[in-house]
CSV table of C-alpha atoms and ligand atoms in Angstrom, one decimal:
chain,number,residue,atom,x,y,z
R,97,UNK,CA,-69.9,47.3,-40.1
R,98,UNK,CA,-68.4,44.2,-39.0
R,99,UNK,CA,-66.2,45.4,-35.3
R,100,UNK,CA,-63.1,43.8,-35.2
R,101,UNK,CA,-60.4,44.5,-32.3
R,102,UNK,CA,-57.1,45.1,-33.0
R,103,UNK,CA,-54.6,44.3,-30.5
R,104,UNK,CA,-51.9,46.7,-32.0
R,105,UNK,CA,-52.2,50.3,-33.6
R,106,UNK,CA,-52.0,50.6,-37.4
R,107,UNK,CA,-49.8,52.9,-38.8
R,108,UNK,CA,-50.5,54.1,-42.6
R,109,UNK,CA,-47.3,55.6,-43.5
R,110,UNK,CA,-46.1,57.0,-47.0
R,111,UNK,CA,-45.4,59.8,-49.4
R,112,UNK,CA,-48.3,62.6,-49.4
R,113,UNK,CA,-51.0,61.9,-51.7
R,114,UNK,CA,-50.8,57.9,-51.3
R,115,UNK,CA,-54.3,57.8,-50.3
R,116,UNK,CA,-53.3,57.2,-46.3
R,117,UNK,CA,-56.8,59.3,-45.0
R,118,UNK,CA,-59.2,58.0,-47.6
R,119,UNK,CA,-57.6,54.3,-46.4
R,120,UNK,CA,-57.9,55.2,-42.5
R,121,UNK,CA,-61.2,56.5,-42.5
R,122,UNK,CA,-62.6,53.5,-44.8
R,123,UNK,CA,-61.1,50.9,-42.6
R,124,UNK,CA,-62.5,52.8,-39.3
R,125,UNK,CA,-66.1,53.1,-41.0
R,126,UNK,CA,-65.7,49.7,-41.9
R,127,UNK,CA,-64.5,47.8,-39.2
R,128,UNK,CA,-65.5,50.4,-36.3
R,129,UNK,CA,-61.6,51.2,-35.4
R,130,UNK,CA,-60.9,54.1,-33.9
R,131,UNK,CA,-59.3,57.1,-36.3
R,132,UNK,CA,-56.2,59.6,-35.4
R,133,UNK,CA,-55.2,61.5,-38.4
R,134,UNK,CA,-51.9,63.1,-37.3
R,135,UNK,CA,-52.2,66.6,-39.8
R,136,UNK,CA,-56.1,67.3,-38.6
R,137,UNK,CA,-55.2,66.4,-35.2
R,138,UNK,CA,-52.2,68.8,-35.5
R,139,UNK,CA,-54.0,71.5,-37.0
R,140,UNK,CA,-57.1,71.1,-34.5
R,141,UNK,CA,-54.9,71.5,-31.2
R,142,UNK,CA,-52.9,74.6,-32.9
R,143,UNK,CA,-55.6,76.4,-34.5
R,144,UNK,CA,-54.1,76.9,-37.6
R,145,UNK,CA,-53.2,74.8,-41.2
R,146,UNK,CA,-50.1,72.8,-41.3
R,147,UNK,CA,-49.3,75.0,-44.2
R,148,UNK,CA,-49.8,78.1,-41.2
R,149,UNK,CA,-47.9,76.1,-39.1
R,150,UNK,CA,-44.6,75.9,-41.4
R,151,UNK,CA,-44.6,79.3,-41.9
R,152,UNK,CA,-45.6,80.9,-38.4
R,153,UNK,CA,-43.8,78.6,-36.5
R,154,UNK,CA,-41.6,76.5,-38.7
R,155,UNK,CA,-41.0,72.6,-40.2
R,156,UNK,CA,-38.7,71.8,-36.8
R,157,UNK,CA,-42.1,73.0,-34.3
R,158,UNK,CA,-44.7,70.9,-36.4
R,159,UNK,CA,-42.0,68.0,-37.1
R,160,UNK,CA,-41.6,68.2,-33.1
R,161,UNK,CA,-45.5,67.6,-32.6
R,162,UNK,CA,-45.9,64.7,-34.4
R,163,UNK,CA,-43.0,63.0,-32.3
R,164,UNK,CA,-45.5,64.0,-29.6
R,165,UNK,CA,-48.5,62.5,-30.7
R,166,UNK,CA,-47.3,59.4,-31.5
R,167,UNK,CA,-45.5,58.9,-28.0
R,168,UNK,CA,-49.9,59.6,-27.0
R,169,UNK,CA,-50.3,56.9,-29.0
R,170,UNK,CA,-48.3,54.2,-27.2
R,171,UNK,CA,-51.5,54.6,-24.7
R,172,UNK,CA,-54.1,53.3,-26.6
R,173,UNK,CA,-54.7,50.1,-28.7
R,174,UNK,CA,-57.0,49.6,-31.6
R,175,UNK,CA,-56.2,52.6,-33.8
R,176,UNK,CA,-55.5,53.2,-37.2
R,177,UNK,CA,-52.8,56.5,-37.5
R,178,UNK,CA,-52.8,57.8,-40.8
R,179,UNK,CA,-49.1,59.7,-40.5
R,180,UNK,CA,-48.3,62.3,-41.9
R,181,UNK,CA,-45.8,62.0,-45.0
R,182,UNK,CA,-42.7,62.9,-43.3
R,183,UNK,CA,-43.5,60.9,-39.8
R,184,UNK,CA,-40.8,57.5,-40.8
R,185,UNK,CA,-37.8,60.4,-41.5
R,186,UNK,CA,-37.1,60.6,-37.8
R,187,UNK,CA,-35.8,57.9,-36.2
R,188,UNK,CA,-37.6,58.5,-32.8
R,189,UNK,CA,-40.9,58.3,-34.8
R,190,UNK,CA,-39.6,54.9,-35.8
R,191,UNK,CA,-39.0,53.4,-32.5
R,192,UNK,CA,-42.9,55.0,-31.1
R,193,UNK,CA,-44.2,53.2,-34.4
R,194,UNK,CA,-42.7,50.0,-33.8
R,195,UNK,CA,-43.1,49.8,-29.9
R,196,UNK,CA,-46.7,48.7,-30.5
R,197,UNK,CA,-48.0,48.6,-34.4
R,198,UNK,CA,-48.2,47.2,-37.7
R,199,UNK,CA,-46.8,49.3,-39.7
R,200,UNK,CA,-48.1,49.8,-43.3
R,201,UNK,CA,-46.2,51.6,-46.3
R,202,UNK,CA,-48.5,52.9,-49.2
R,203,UNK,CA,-46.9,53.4,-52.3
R,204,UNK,CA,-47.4,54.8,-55.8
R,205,UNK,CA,-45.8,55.9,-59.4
R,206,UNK,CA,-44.9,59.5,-58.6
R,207,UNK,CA,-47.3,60.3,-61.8
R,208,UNK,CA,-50.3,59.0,-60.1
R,209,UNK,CA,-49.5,61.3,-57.0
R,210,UNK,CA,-49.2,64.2,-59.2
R,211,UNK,CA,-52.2,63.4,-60.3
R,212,UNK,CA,-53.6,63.5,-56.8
R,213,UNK,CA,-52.0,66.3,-55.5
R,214,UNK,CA,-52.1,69.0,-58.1
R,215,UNK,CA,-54.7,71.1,-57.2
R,216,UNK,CA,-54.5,70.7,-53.4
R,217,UNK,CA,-53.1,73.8,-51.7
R,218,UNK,CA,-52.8,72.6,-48.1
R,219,UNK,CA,-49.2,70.8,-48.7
R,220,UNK,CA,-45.9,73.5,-48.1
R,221,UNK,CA,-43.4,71.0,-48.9
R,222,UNK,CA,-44.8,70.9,-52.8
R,223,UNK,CA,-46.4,74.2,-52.8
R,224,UNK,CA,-44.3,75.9,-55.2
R,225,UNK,CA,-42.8,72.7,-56.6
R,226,UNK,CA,-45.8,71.0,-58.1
R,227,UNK,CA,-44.0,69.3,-60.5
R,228,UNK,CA,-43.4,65.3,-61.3
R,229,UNK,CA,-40.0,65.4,-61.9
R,230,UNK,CA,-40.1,67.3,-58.4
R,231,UNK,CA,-42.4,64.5,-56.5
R,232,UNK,CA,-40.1,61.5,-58.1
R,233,UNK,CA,-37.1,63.1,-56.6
R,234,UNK,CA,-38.2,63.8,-53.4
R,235,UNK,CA,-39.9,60.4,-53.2
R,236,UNK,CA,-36.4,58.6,-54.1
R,237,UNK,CA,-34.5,60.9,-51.4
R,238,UNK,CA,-37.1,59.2,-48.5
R,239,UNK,CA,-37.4,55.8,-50.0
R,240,UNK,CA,-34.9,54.0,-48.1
R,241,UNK,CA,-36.3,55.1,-45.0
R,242,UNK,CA,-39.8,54.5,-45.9
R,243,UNK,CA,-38.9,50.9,-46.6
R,244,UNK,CA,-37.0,50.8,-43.4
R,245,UNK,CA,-39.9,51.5,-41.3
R,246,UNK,CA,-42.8,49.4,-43.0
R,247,UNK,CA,-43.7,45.9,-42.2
R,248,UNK,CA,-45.9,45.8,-45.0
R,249,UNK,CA,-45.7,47.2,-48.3
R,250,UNK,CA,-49.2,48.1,-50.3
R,251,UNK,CA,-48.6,49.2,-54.0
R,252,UNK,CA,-51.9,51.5,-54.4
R,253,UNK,CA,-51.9,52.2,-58.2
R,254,UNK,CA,-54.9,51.0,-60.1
R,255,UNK,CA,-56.7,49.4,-56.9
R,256,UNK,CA,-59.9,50.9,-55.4
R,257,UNK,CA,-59.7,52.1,-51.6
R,258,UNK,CA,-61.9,48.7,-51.2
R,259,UNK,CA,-59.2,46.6,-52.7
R,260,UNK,CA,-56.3,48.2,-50.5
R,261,UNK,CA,-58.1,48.1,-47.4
R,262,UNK,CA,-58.6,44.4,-47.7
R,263,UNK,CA,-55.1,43.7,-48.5
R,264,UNK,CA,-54.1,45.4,-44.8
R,265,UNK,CA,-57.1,43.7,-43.3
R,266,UNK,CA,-55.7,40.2,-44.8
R,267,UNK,CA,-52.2,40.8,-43.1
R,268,UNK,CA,-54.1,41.8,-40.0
R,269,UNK,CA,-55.4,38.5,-39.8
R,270,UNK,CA,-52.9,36.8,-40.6
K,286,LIG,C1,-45.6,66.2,-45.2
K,286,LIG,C2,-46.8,65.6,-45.4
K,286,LIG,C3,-48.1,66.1,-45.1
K,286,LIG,C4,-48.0,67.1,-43.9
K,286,LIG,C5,-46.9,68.1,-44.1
K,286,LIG,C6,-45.6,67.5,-44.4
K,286,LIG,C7,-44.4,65.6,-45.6
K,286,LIG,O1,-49.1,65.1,-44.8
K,286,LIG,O2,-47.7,66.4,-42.7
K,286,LIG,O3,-47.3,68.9,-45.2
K,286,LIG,O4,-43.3,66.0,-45.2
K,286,LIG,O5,-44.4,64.6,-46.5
K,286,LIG,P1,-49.8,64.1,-45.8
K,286,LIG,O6,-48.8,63.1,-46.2
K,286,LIG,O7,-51.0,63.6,-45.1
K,286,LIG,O8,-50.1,65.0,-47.0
Protein backbone atom coordinates (compact mmCIF):
# COMPACT_ATOMS: atom_id res chain seq x y z
CA UNK A 1 0.00 0.00 0.00
CA UNK A 2 1.65 3.10 -0.89
CA UNK A 3 -0.10 6.10 2.03
CA UNK A 4 -0.78 9.11 0.39
CA UNK A 5 -2.57 12.18 2.19
CA UNK A 6 -5.17 13.97 0.70
CA UNK A 7 -5.79 17.36 1.62
CA UNK A 8 -9.54 17.39 0.45
CA UNK A 9 -12.35 14.65 0.73
CA UNK A 10 -13.22 12.65 -2.44
CA UNK A 11 -16.57 12.38 -3.39
CA UNK A 12 -17.59 9.37 -5.85
CA UNK A 13 -20.84 10.51 -7.08
CA UNK A 14 -23.12 8.80 -9.79
CA UNK A 15 -26.07 6.74 -10.92
CA UNK A 16 -26.46 3.45 -8.75
CA UNK A 17 -24.57 0.60 -10.11
CA UNK A 18 -21.56 2.79 -11.47
CA UNK A 19 -19.21 0.87 -9.49
CA UNK A 20 -18.78 3.98 -6.69
CA UNK A 21 -18.08 1.21 -3.51
CA UNK A 22 -15.96 -1.28 -5.37
CA UNK A 23 -13.92 2.17 -6.54
CA UNK A 24 -13.86 3.69 -2.76
CA UNK A 25 -12.84 0.65 -1.06
CA UNK A 26 -9.93 -0.11 -3.79
CA UNK A 27 -8.58 3.29 -3.56
CA UNK A 28 -8.74 3.21 0.46
CA UNK A 29 -6.99 -0.39 0.36
CA UNK A 30 -4.74 0.93 -1.90
CA UNK A 31 -3.62 4.12 -0.85
CA UNK A 32 -4.60 3.77 3.04
CA UNK A 33 -7.51 6.62 2.71
CA UNK A 34 -10.03 6.53 5.05
CA UNK A 35 -13.63 5.01 3.65
CA UNK A 36 -17.30 6.48 4.42
CA UNK A 37 -19.85 4.69 2.41
CA UNK A 38 -22.99 6.96 2.87
CA UNK A 39 -25.87 3.73 2.36
CA UNK A 40 -23.77 1.29 5.01
CA UNK A 41 -23.19 4.16 7.12
CA UNK A 42 -26.97 4.98 6.90
CA UNK A 43 -28.12 1.60 7.36
CA UNK A 44 -25.61 0.91 10.42
CA UNK A 45 -26.79 4.03 12.56
CA UNK A 46 -30.67 3.07 11.75
CA UNK A 47 -30.63 -0.46 12.09
CA UNK A 48 -32.38 -1.25 9.12
CA UNK A 49 -31.82 -1.55 4.97
CA UNK A 50 -32.15 1.56 2.92
CA UNK A 51 -34.76 -0.44 1.15
CA UNK A 52 -36.47 -0.63 5.15
CA UNK A 53 -35.81 2.72 5.47
CA UNK A 54 -37.95 3.95 2.35
CA UNK A 55 -40.69 2.04 3.32
CA UNK A 56 -40.83 2.47 7.25
CA UNK A 57 -39.88 5.80 7.31
CA UNK A 58 -39.94 7.22 3.77
CA UNK A 59 -37.47 8.69 0.75
CA UNK A 60 -37.75 12.44 2.44
CA UNK A 61 -36.30 10.84 6.24
CA UNK A 62 -33.30 8.89 4.48
CA UNK A 63 -32.78 11.80 1.72
CA UNK A 64 -32.62 14.07 5.07
CA UNK A 65 -29.77 11.85 6.57
CA UNK A 66 -27.50 11.93 3.92
CA UNK A 67 -27.69 15.93 3.96
CA UNK A 68 -26.57 15.08 7.55
CA UNK A 69 -23.69 13.06 7.07
CA UNK A 70 -22.13 14.90 4.65
CA UNK A 71 -22.35 18.28 6.80
CA UNK A 72 -20.06 15.42 9.39
CA UNK A 73 -17.98 15.31 6.71
CA UNK A 74 -16.84 18.93 6.43
CA UNK A 75 -14.85 17.81 9.74
CA UNK A 76 -12.53 15.54 8.54
CA UNK A 77 -9.91 15.55 5.61
CA UNK A 78 -8.56 12.58 3.81
CA UNK A 79 -11.70 10.67 2.90
CA UNK A 80 -13.07 9.07 -0.02
CA UNK A 81 -17.31 9.20 0.23
CA UNK A 82 -18.74 6.93 -2.02
CA UNK A 83 -22.48 8.81 -2.17
CA UNK A 84 -25.21 7.42 -2.56
CA UNK A 85 -26.97 7.76 -6.12
CA UNK A 86 -29.30 10.41 -5.35
CA UNK A 87 -26.81 12.59 -3.04
CA UNK A 88 -25.94 15.60 -6.20
CA UNK A 89 -30.08 15.99 -6.64
CA UNK A 90 -30.18 18.37 -3.68
CA UNK A 91 -28.66 21.43 -3.89
CA UNK A 92 -27.57 21.64 -0.17
CA UNK A 93 -25.60 18.31 -0.76
CA UNK A 94 -23.89 20.32 -3.50
CA UNK A 95 -22.74 23.15 -1.59
CA UNK A 96 -21.30 20.34 1.62
CA UNK A 97 -19.58 18.54 -1.47
CA UNK A 98 -17.97 21.46 -2.83
CA UNK A 99 -17.03 23.33 0.49
CA UNK A 100 -13.99 20.93 0.82
CA UNK A 101 -13.69 18.02 -2.11
CA UNK A 102 -12.93 16.83 -5.46
CA UNK A 103 -15.75 15.73 -6.70
CA UNK A 104 -15.81 12.73 -9.04
CA UNK A 105 -18.74 11.65 -11.47
CA UNK A 106 -18.79 7.85 -12.59
CA UNK A 107 -20.55 7.18 -15.51
CA UNK A 108 -21.81 4.35 -17.72
CA UNK A 109 -24.17 3.08 -20.84
CA UNK A 110 -27.39 2.43 -18.93
CA UNK A 111 -27.01 -1.31 -20.52
CA UNK A 112 -23.92 -1.89 -18.58
CA UNK A 113 -25.74 -0.83 -15.22
CA UNK A 114 -28.52 -3.10 -16.03
CA UNK A 115 -26.24 -5.46 -16.25
CA UNK A 116 -24.90 -4.71 -12.78
CA UNK A 117 -27.90 -4.10 -11.06
CA UNK A 118 -30.34 -6.82 -12.05
CA UNK A 119 -30.17 -9.23 -9.53
CA UNK A 120 -29.51 -6.95 -6.56
CA UNK A 121 -32.50 -6.53 -4.36
CA UNK A 122 -31.26 -3.84 -1.96
CA UNK A 123 -32.22 -0.74 -4.36
CA UNK A 124 -36.25 0.67 -3.84
CA UNK A 125 -35.93 3.20 -6.51
CA UNK A 126 -35.51 0.19 -9.31
CA UNK A 127 -37.08 -2.50 -7.39
CA UNK A 128 -40.08 -3.04 -9.37
CA UNK A 129 -38.70 -1.17 -12.47
CA UNK A 130 -35.73 -3.28 -13.42
CA UNK A 131 -35.87 -2.51 -16.71
CA UNK A 132 -33.17 -0.59 -19.26
CA UNK A 133 -35.49 1.47 -20.86
CA UNK A 134 -36.37 2.32 -17.19
CA UNK A 135 -32.55 2.98 -15.96
CA UNK A 136 -31.91 5.22 -19.29
CA UNK A 137 -34.73 7.34 -18.45
CA UNK A 138 -34.18 7.90 -15.00
CA UNK A 139 -30.45 8.45 -15.74
CA UNK A 140 -31.28 11.26 -18.39
CA UNK A 141 -33.90 12.94 -15.79
CA UNK A 142 -30.57 13.45 -13.26
CA UNK A 143 -27.96 14.06 -15.80
CA UNK A 144 -27.89 17.64 -15.81
CA UNK A 145 -27.36 17.74 -12.27
CA UNK A 146 -24.92 15.03 -12.10
CA UNK A 147 -22.78 17.05 -14.49
CA UNK A 148 -23.35 20.12 -12.50
CA UNK A 149 -21.91 18.75 -9.47
CA UNK A 150 -18.67 16.85 -10.82
CA UNK A 151 -15.33 18.24 -11.22
CA UNK A 152 -14.27 15.26 -12.92
CA UNK A 153 -15.95 13.06 -15.14
CA UNK A 154 -14.72 9.05 -15.31
CA UNK A 155 -16.53 7.05 -18.17
CA UNK A 156 -16.31 3.41 -16.33
CA UNK A 157 -17.40 1.10 -19.26
CA UNK A 158 -14.89 -1.48 -20.29
CA UNK A 159 -12.10 -0.35 -17.67
CA UNK A 160 -11.07 -2.47 -14.71
CA UNK A 161 -11.61 -0.98 -11.10
CA UNK A 162 -7.60 -0.73 -11.46
CA UNK A 163 -7.80 1.40 -14.45
CA UNK A 164 -10.53 3.88 -12.93
CA UNK A 165 -8.88 4.31 -9.81
CA UNK A 166 -5.76 5.50 -11.44
CA UNK A 167 -7.46 7.86 -13.58
CA UNK A 168 -8.89 9.73 -10.06
CA UNK A 169 -5.48 9.18 -8.56
CA UNK A 170 -3.89 11.03 -11.72
CA UNK A 171 -6.27 14.08 -11.25
CA UNK A 172 -5.49 13.92 -7.58
CA UNK A 173 -2.05 14.65 -8.31
CA UNK A 174 -2.36 16.79 -10.64
C1 LIG B 1 -30.31 5.78 -4.59
C2 LIG B 1 -29.13 5.11 -4.66
C3 LIG B 1 -28.71 4.09 -3.68
C4 LIG B 1 -29.39 4.37 -2.32
C5 LIG B 1 -30.86 4.52 -2.48
C6 LIG B 1 -31.25 5.64 -3.45
C7 LIG B 1 -30.66 6.76 -5.67
O1 LIG B 1 -27.31 4.09 -3.51
O2 LIG B 1 -28.83 5.52 -1.72
O3 LIG B 1 -31.36 3.30 -2.92
O4 LIG B 1 -31.57 7.59 -5.48
O5 LIG B 1 -29.99 6.73 -6.74
P1 LIG B 1 -26.25 3.48 -4.59
O6 LIG B 1 -26.07 4.51 -5.66
O7 LIG B 1 -25.03 3.28 -3.77
O8 LIG B 1 -26.85 2.21 -5.10
Amino acid sequence: MTKQKLSKNIFLIGFMGTGKSTVARNLCEQHGFKIIEMDETIEEREGMSVSEIFSKKGESYFRQLETNLLIETQTQQGLVISCGGGVPLREQNVIEMKKNGMVFLLTAKPETIYDRVKDCHNRPLLENNMTVSFIAKLMEKRREKYEACADYVIYVDHKSVEEICEEILSQINE
